[in-house]
PDB file of C-alpha atoms and ligand atoms in Angstrom:
ATOM      1  CA  MET V   9       0.000   0.000   0.000  1.00  0.00           C
ATOM      2  CA  LYS V  10       1.342   3.405  -0.951  1.00  0.00           C
ATOM      3  CA  PHE V  11       1.070   6.545   1.157  1.00  0.00           C
ATOM      4  CA  PHE V  12       0.801   9.879  -0.624  1.00  0.00           C
ATOM      5  CA  ILE V  13       0.897  13.215   1.162  1.00  0.00           C
ATOM      6  CA  ASP V  14      -2.028  15.541   0.402  1.00  0.00           C
ATOM      7  CA  THR V  15      -0.409  18.964   0.600  1.00  0.00           C
ATOM      8  CA  ALA V  16       1.357  21.654  -1.408  1.00  0.00           C
ATOM      9  CA  ASN V  17       3.528  22.637   1.551  1.00  0.00           C
ATOM     10  CA  LEU V  18       7.245  21.990   0.984  1.00  0.00           C
ATOM     11  CA  GLU V  19       8.171  21.638   4.676  1.00  0.00           C
ATOM     12  CA  GLU V  20       5.473  19.014   5.228  1.00  0.00           C
ATOM     13  CA  ILE V  21       6.560  17.087   2.141  1.00  0.00           C
ATOM     14  CA  GLN V  22      10.190  17.165   3.294  1.00  0.00           C
ATOM     15  CA  GLU V  23       9.259  15.937   6.792  1.00  0.00           C
ATOM     16  CA  GLY V  24       7.139  13.161   5.298  1.00  0.00           C
ATOM     17  CA  LEU V  25      10.018  12.147   3.028  1.00  0.00           C
ATOM     18  CA  ASP V  26      12.413  12.157   5.998  1.00  0.00           C
ATOM     19  CA  LEU V  27      10.036   9.821   7.860  1.00  0.00           C
ATOM     20  CA  GLY V  28      10.144   7.482   4.857  1.00  0.00           C
ATOM     21  CA  LEU V  29       6.357   7.532   4.662  1.00  0.00           C
ATOM     22  CA  VAL V  30       5.778   9.380   1.405  1.00  0.00           C
ATOM     23  CA  ASP V  31       5.432   7.541  -1.908  1.00  0.00           C
ATOM     24  CA  GLY V  32       3.898  10.452  -3.790  1.00  0.00           C
ATOM     25  CA  VAL V  33       2.182  13.840  -3.511  1.00  0.00           C
ATOM     26  CA  THR V  34      -1.343  14.993  -4.323  1.00  0.00           C
ATOM     27  CA  THR V  35      -2.322  18.642  -4.556  1.00  0.00           C
ATOM     28  CA  ASN V  36      -5.465  20.505  -5.514  1.00  0.00           C
ATOM     29  CA  PRO V  37      -6.242  24.183  -6.167  1.00  0.00           C
ATOM     30  CA  SER V  38      -7.332  24.737  -2.531  1.00  0.00           C
ATOM     31  CA  LEU V  39      -4.064  23.300  -1.159  1.00  0.00           C
ATOM     32  CA  ALA V  40      -1.988  25.310  -3.657  1.00  0.00           C
ATOM     33  CA  ALA V  41      -3.835  28.533  -2.731  1.00  0.00           C
ATOM     34  CA  LYS V  42      -2.913  28.034   0.956  1.00  0.00           C
ATOM     35  CA  GLU V  43       0.783  28.424   0.079  1.00  0.00           C
ATOM     36  CA  GLY V  44       0.281  32.072  -0.931  1.00  0.00           C
ATOM     37  CA  LYS V  45       2.775  32.019  -3.816  1.00  0.00           C
ATOM     38  CA  PRO V  46       2.362  31.562  -7.567  1.00  0.00           C
ATOM     39  CA  PHE V  47       1.165  28.059  -8.479  1.00  0.00           C
ATOM     40  CA  GLY V  48       4.023  27.531 -10.935  1.00  0.00           C
ATOM     41  CA  GLU V  49       6.604  28.097  -8.223  1.00  0.00           C
ATOM     42  CA  THR V  50       4.924  25.633  -5.832  1.00  0.00           C
ATOM     43  CA  ALA V  51       4.420  22.966  -8.511  1.00  0.00           C
ATOM     44  CA  GLY V  52       7.988  23.245  -9.818  1.00  0.00           C
ATOM     45  CA  ASP V  53       9.510  23.036  -6.328  1.00  0.00           C
ATOM     46  CA  ILE V  54       7.421  19.989  -5.353  1.00  0.00           C
ATOM     47  CA  CYS V  55       8.231  18.107  -8.551  1.00  0.00           C
ATOM     48  CA  LYS V  56      11.947  18.741  -8.070  1.00  0.00           C
ATOM     49  CA  MET V  57      12.118  17.859  -4.377  1.00  0.00           C
ATOM     50  CA  VAL V  58      10.448  14.425  -4.628  1.00  0.00           C
ATOM     51  CA  GLY V  59      12.664  13.000  -7.381  1.00  0.00           C
ATOM     52  CA  ASP V  60      10.686  10.491  -9.393  1.00  0.00           C
ATOM     53  CA  LEU V  61       7.733  10.118  -7.003  1.00  0.00           C
ATOM     54  CA  PRO V  62       4.366  10.939  -8.631  1.00  0.00           C
ATOM     55  CA  VAL V  63       2.918  14.433  -8.086  1.00  0.00           C
ATOM     56  CA  SER V  64      -0.748  15.049  -8.926  1.00  0.00           C
ATOM     57  CA  LEU V  65      -1.394  18.565 -10.252  1.00  0.00           C
ATOM     58  CA  GLU V  66      -4.974  19.584 -10.984  1.00  0.00           C
ATOM     59  CA  VAL V  67      -6.385  21.377 -14.025  1.00  0.00           C
ATOM     60  CA  VAL V  68      -9.002  24.114 -13.654  1.00  0.00           C
ATOM     61  CA  GLY V  69     -10.467  24.186 -17.186  1.00  0.00           C
ATOM     62  CA  LEU V  70     -13.959  22.786 -17.668  1.00  0.00           C
ATOM     63  CA  LYS V  71     -13.734  21.735 -21.322  1.00  0.00           C
ATOM     64  CA  ALA V  72     -11.727  18.699 -22.458  1.00  0.00           C
ATOM     65  CA  GLU V  73      -9.640  20.767 -24.913  1.00  0.00           C
ATOM     66  CA  GLU V  74      -8.733  23.252 -22.172  1.00  0.00           C
ATOM     67  CA  MET V  75      -7.833  20.407 -19.806  1.00  0.00           C
ATOM     68  CA  VAL V  76      -5.557  18.832 -22.407  1.00  0.00           C
ATOM     69  CA  ARG V  77      -3.902  22.198 -23.085  1.00  0.00           C
ATOM     70  CA  GLU V  78      -3.376  22.749 -19.346  1.00  0.00           C
ATOM     71  CA  ALA V  79      -1.992  19.228 -19.001  1.00  0.00           C
ATOM     72  CA  ASP V  80       0.652  20.059 -21.627  1.00  0.00           C
ATOM     73  CA  GLN V  81       1.741  23.012 -19.476  1.00  0.00           C
ATOM     74  CA  LEU V  82       1.657  21.041 -16.202  1.00  0.00           C
ATOM     75  CA  MET V  83       3.780  18.249 -17.715  1.00  0.00           C
ATOM     76  CA  LYS V  84       6.597  20.799 -18.048  1.00  0.00           C
ATOM     77  CA  TYR V  85       7.106  20.760 -14.259  1.00  0.00           C
ATOM     78  CA  GLY V  86       8.556  17.251 -14.389  1.00  0.00           C
ATOM     79  CA  ASP V  87       8.342  13.706 -15.750  1.00  0.00           C
ATOM     80  CA  ASN V  88       6.682  12.707 -12.477  1.00  0.00           C
ATOM     81  CA  VAL V  89       3.546  14.843 -13.029  1.00  0.00           C
ATOM     82  CA  VAL V  90       0.159  13.119 -12.878  1.00  0.00           C
ATOM     83  CA  ILE V  91      -2.707  15.159 -14.325  1.00  0.00           C
ATOM     84  CA  LYS V  92      -5.640  15.492 -11.964  1.00  0.00           C
ATOM     85  CA  LEU V  93      -8.968  15.801 -13.781  1.00  0.00           C
ATOM     86  CA  PRO V  94     -12.467  16.201 -12.335  1.00  0.00           C
ATOM     87  CA  LEU V  95     -14.857  13.290 -12.864  1.00  0.00           C
ATOM     88  CA  ILE V  96     -17.255  15.080 -15.206  1.00  0.00           C
ATOM     89  CA  ASP V  97     -18.030  14.193 -18.837  1.00  0.00           C
ATOM     90  CA  GLU V  98     -15.366  16.607 -20.112  1.00  0.00           C
ATOM     91  CA  GLY V  99     -12.847  15.245 -17.621  1.00  0.00           C
ATOM     92  CA  LEU V 100     -13.491  11.714 -18.864  1.00  0.00           C
ATOM     93  CA  LYS V 101     -12.964  12.854 -22.465  1.00  0.00           C
ATOM     94  CA  ALA V 102      -9.670  14.497 -21.498  1.00  0.00           C
ATOM     95  CA  CYS V 103      -8.709  11.383 -19.532  1.00  0.00           C
ATOM     96  CA  ARG V 104      -9.101   9.209 -22.652  1.00  0.00           C
ATOM     97  CA  ILE V 105      -7.029  11.590 -24.766  1.00  0.00           C
ATOM     98  CA  LEU V 106      -4.219  11.907 -22.206  1.00  0.00           C
ATOM     99  CA  SER V 107      -4.154   8.212 -21.267  1.00  0.00           C
ATOM    100  CA  GLN V 108      -3.862   7.237 -24.927  1.00  0.00           C
ATOM    101  CA  LYS V 109      -0.789   9.484 -25.135  1.00  0.00           C
ATOM    102  CA  GLY V 110       0.711   7.636 -22.149  1.00  0.00           C
ATOM    103  CA  ILE V 111       0.130  10.536 -19.726  1.00  0.00           C
ATOM    104  CA  LYS V 112      -0.872   9.514 -16.216  1.00  0.00           C
ATOM    105  CA  VAL V 113      -4.262  10.768 -15.029  1.00  0.00           C
ATOM    106  CA  ASN V 114      -5.771  10.929 -11.553  1.00  0.00           C
ATOM    107  CA  GLN V 115      -9.575  11.246 -11.793  1.00  0.00           C
ATOM    108  CA  THR V 116     -10.655  13.241  -8.822  1.00  0.00           C
ATOM    109  CA  LEU V 117     -13.838  14.386  -7.078  1.00  0.00           C
ATOM    110  CA  VAL V 118     -15.191  10.835  -7.181  1.00  0.00           C
ATOM    111  CA  PHE V 119     -18.078  10.129  -4.836  1.00  0.00           C
ATOM    112  CA  ASN V 120     -19.568   6.830  -5.995  1.00  0.00           C
ATOM    113  CA  PRO V 121     -18.392   3.507  -7.438  1.00  0.00           C
ATOM    114  CA  LEU V 122     -20.056   4.103 -10.790  1.00  0.00           C
ATOM    115  CA  GLN V 123     -17.918   7.198 -11.333  1.00  0.00           C
ATOM    116  CA  ALA V 124     -14.894   5.063 -10.469  1.00  0.00           C
ATOM    117  CA  LEU V 125     -15.948   2.506 -13.100  1.00  0.00           C
ATOM    118  CA  LEU V 126     -16.056   5.308 -15.683  1.00  0.00           C
ATOM    119  CA  ALA V 127     -12.583   6.504 -14.657  1.00  0.00           C
ATOM    120  CA  ALA V 128     -11.168   3.009 -15.148  1.00  0.00           C
ATOM    121  CA  LYS V 129     -12.855   2.659 -18.550  1.00  0.00           C
ATOM    122  CA  ALA V 130     -11.331   6.009 -19.572  1.00  0.00           C
ATOM    123  CA  GLY V 131      -7.855   4.662 -18.751  1.00  0.00           C
ATOM    124  CA  ALA V 132      -7.101   6.631 -15.580  1.00  0.00           C
ATOM    125  CA  THR V 133      -3.954   5.599 -13.707  1.00  0.00           C
ATOM    126  CA  TYR V 134      -5.543   6.605 -10.369  1.00  0.00           C
ATOM    127  CA  VAL V 135      -9.085   7.198  -9.152  1.00  0.00           C
ATOM    128  CA  SER V 136      -9.633   9.424  -6.110  1.00  0.00           C
ATOM    129  CA  PRO V 137     -12.794   8.711  -4.096  1.00  0.00           C
ATOM    130  CA  PHE V 138     -13.255  11.320  -1.329  1.00  0.00           C
ATOM    131  CA  VAL V 139     -14.137   9.353   1.805  1.00  0.00           C
ATOM    132  CA  GLY V 140     -14.084  12.222   4.319  1.00  0.00           C
ATOM    133  CA  ARG V 141     -16.463  14.418   2.327  1.00  0.00           C
ATOM    134  CA  LEU V 142     -18.891  11.488   2.033  1.00  0.00           C
ATOM    135  CA  ASP V 143     -18.696  10.892   5.786  1.00  0.00           C
ATOM    136  CA  ASP V 144     -19.409  14.624   6.221  1.00  0.00           C
ATOM    137  CA  ILE V 145     -22.820  14.170   4.602  1.00  0.00           C
ATOM    138  CA  ALA V 146     -23.583  10.956   6.544  1.00  0.00           C
ATOM    139  CA  VAL V 147     -22.763   8.609   3.638  1.00  0.00           C
ATOM    140  CA  PRO V 148     -20.179   6.024   4.750  1.00  0.00           C
ATOM    141  CA  GLY V 149     -17.174   6.822   2.551  1.00  0.00           C
ATOM    142  CA  MET V 150     -15.537   3.450   3.051  1.00  0.00           C
ATOM    143  CA  GLU V 151     -18.511   1.607   1.521  1.00  0.00           C
ATOM    144  CA  CYS V 152     -17.610   3.373  -1.693  1.00  0.00           C
ATOM    145  CA  ILE V 153     -14.040   2.029  -1.444  1.00  0.00           C
ATOM    146  CA  GLU V 154     -15.264  -1.507  -0.770  1.00  0.00           C
ATOM    147  CA  GLN V 155     -17.484  -1.401  -3.861  1.00  0.00           C
ATOM    148  CA  ILE V 156     -14.768   0.030  -6.106  1.00  0.00           C
ATOM    149  CA  VAL V 157     -12.387  -2.732  -4.979  1.00  0.00           C
ATOM    150  CA  THR V 158     -15.035  -5.320  -5.946  1.00  0.00           C
ATOM    151  CA  ILE V 159     -15.795  -3.745  -9.330  1.00  0.00           C
ATOM    152  CA  TYR V 160     -12.136  -3.345 -10.294  1.00  0.00           C
ATOM    153  CA  SER V 161     -11.353  -6.901  -9.289  1.00  0.00           C
ATOM    154  CA  ASN V 162     -14.437  -8.234 -11.197  1.00  0.00           C
ATOM    155  CA  TYR V 163     -13.021  -6.838 -14.420  1.00  0.00           C
ATOM    156  CA  GLY V 164      -9.289  -6.746 -13.759  1.00  0.00           C
ATOM    157  CA  PHE V 165      -9.002  -2.952 -14.099  1.00  0.00           C
ATOM    158  CA  GLU V 166      -5.500  -1.687 -13.355  1.00  0.00           C
ATOM    159  CA  THR V 167      -6.555   1.805 -12.244  1.00  0.00           C
ATOM    160  CA  GLU V 168      -5.201   2.328  -8.745  1.00  0.00           C
ATOM    161  CA  ILE V 169      -7.669   3.184  -5.992  1.00  0.00           C
ATOM    162  CA  LEU V 170      -6.296   6.294  -4.293  1.00  0.00           C
ATOM    163  CA  VAL V 171      -8.351   6.965  -1.175  1.00  0.00           C
ATOM    164  CA  ALA V 172      -8.620  10.746  -0.756  1.00  0.00           C
ATOM    165  CA  SER V 173     -10.151  13.197   1.694  1.00  0.00           C
ATOM    166  CA  VAL V 174      -8.604  11.097   4.442  1.00  0.00           C
ATOM    167  CA  ARG V 175      -9.123  12.760   7.794  1.00  0.00           C
ATOM    168  CA  ASN V 176      -7.868  10.272  10.417  1.00  0.00           C
ATOM    169  CA  PRO V 177      -5.917   7.043  10.998  1.00  0.00           C
ATOM    170  CA  ILE V 178      -9.133   4.958  10.944  1.00  0.00           C
ATOM    171  CA  HIS V 179      -9.605   5.960   7.309  1.00  0.00           C
ATOM    172  CA  VAL V 180      -6.075   4.692   6.591  1.00  0.00           C
ATOM    173  CA  LEU V 181      -6.697   1.440   8.464  1.00  0.00           C
ATOM    174  CA  GLU V 182      -9.959   0.797   6.634  1.00  0.00           C
ATOM    175  CA  ALA V 183      -8.431   1.671   3.276  1.00  0.00           C
ATOM    176  CA  ALA V 184      -5.726  -0.922   3.990  1.00  0.00           C
ATOM    177  CA  LEU V 185      -8.269  -3.548   5.092  1.00  0.00           C
ATOM    178  CA  TYR V 186     -10.235  -3.108   1.874  1.00  0.00           C
ATOM    179  CA  GLY V 187      -7.036  -3.376  -0.166  1.00  0.00           C
ATOM    180  CA  ALA V 188      -6.910   0.157  -1.605  1.00  0.00           C
ATOM    181  CA  ASP V 189      -3.696   0.777  -3.537  1.00  0.00           C
ATOM    182  CA  VAL V 190      -2.972   4.225  -2.112  1.00  0.00           C
ATOM    183  CA  ALA V 191      -4.167   6.550   0.650  1.00  0.00           C
ATOM    184  CA  THR V 192      -3.381  10.221   0.329  1.00  0.00           C
ATOM    185  CA  MET V 193      -3.427  12.046   3.633  1.00  0.00           C
ATOM    186  CA  PRO V 194      -2.632  15.382   5.224  1.00  0.00           C
ATOM    187  CA  PHE V 195       0.668  15.605   7.093  1.00  0.00           C
ATOM    188  CA  LYS V 196      -1.077  15.570  10.491  1.00  0.00           C
ATOM    189  CA  VAL V 197      -2.603  12.158   9.702  1.00  0.00           C
ATOM    190  CA  ILE V 198       0.791  10.780   8.618  1.00  0.00           C
ATOM    191  CA  LYS V 199       2.263  12.039  11.908  1.00  0.00           C
ATOM    192  CA  GLY V 200      -0.521  10.318  13.872  1.00  0.00           C
ATOM    193  CA  LEU V 201      -0.070   6.855  12.359  1.00  0.00           C
ATOM    194  CA  ALA V 202       2.726   5.619  14.630  1.00  0.00           C
ATOM    195  CA  LYS V 203       1.266   7.090  17.806  1.00  0.00           C
ATOM    196  CA  HIS V 204       0.015   4.822  20.593  1.00  0.00           C
ATOM    197  CA  PRO V 205      -0.187   5.802  24.278  1.00  0.00           C
ATOM    198  CA  LEU V 206       0.850   2.290  25.367  1.00  0.00           C
ATOM    199  CA  THR V 207       3.995   2.592  23.234  1.00  0.00           C
ATOM    200  CA  ASP V 208       4.897   5.834  25.041  1.00  0.00           C
ATOM    201  CA  ILE V 209       4.078   4.442  28.503  1.00  0.00           C
ATOM    202  CA  GLY V 210       5.973   1.214  27.752  1.00  0.00           C
ATOM    203  CA  LEU V 211       9.032   3.099  26.522  1.00  0.00           C
ATOM    204  CA  GLU V 212       9.043   5.340  29.578  1.00  0.00           C
ATOM    205  CA  LYS V 213       8.938   2.257  31.844  1.00  0.00           C
ATOM    206  CA  PHE V 214      11.738   0.475  29.953  1.00  0.00           C
ATOM    207  CA  LEU V 215      13.951   3.553  30.197  1.00  0.00           C
ATOM    208  CA  ALA V 216      13.180   4.022  33.922  1.00  0.00           C
ATOM    209  CA  ASP V 217      14.035   0.353  34.647  1.00  0.00           C
ATOM    210  CA  TRP V 218      17.213   0.599  32.553  1.00  0.00           C
ATOM    211  CA  LYS V 219      18.283   3.585  34.662  1.00  0.00           C
ATOM    212  CA  LYS V 220      17.871   1.478  37.835  1.00  0.00           C
ATOM    213  CA  LEU V 221      20.360  -1.026  36.387  1.00  0.00           C
ATOM    214  CA  GLN V 222      23.072   1.595  36.129  1.00  0.00           C
ATOM    215  CA  GLY V 223      24.730   1.646  39.541  1.00  0.00           C
TER     216      GLY V 223
HETATM  217  O1  G3P Z  26      -6.944  16.203  -2.646  1.00  0.00           O
HETATM  218  C1  G3P Z  26      -8.294  15.975  -2.406  1.00  0.00           C
HETATM  219  C2  G3P Z  26      -8.645  15.711  -1.000  1.00  0.00           C
HETATM  220  O2  G3P Z  26      -7.883  14.757  -0.378  1.00  0.00           O
HETATM  221  C3  G3P Z  26      -9.502  16.628  -0.271  1.00  0.00           C
HETATM  222  O3  G3P Z  26      -9.555  16.433   1.127  1.00  0.00           O
HETATM  223  O4  G3P Z  26     -10.153  17.064   3.433  1.00  0.00           O
HETATM  224  O5  G3P Z  26     -10.472  18.722   1.557  1.00  0.00           O
HETATM  225  O6  G3P Z  26     -11.970  16.753   1.766  1.00  0.00           O
HETATM  226  P1  G3P Z  26     -10.586  17.299   2.027  1.00  0.00           P
END
């Protein structure tokens, strides 16, 4: 299972890389806007700092032709760029065009398994179902993941299931139990994964007892 970091913040990406827990980066226009600098600068810096790890950069055009044109520009930031397209009819059209050219696509803003089926048929490399935003409206997000896993395995689709809108470690655990290929998560979720109070209490006790051994 791969872990991606869902941020456009360079310090967070670097810390995640240092922890050895980052296999890729996903961004979106909202995350890029938080950085308060031109998008091109942020995108270029991220693509450079992660070497050959995949970096999803999102288009903002609403027509397939515009999306394809934007993709051409975004690809200039690095060979590791994955084009993030919204799961709308025009996004699916653009996905087909880009995938046929060998460009990797991440179909985003996916909220049901049928949309994920369409993404796979359009040749997407990744599909991003948003579990947290479904939970927010009292629809269990993880049921969507379970159903996508079943559909993809029924037909042998190779599109990777990239669980997005992850808000807590339970989302990561459930994504792993259902066999999702990737979970993309904010830095604070990555930082929370190793935490357990019994680990801290146990360590404190071991160190205290070790001290007693030293004359
Ligand atoms: O990158 C998309 C995504 O992960 C959004 O998360 O928390 O804004 O729903 P959130």
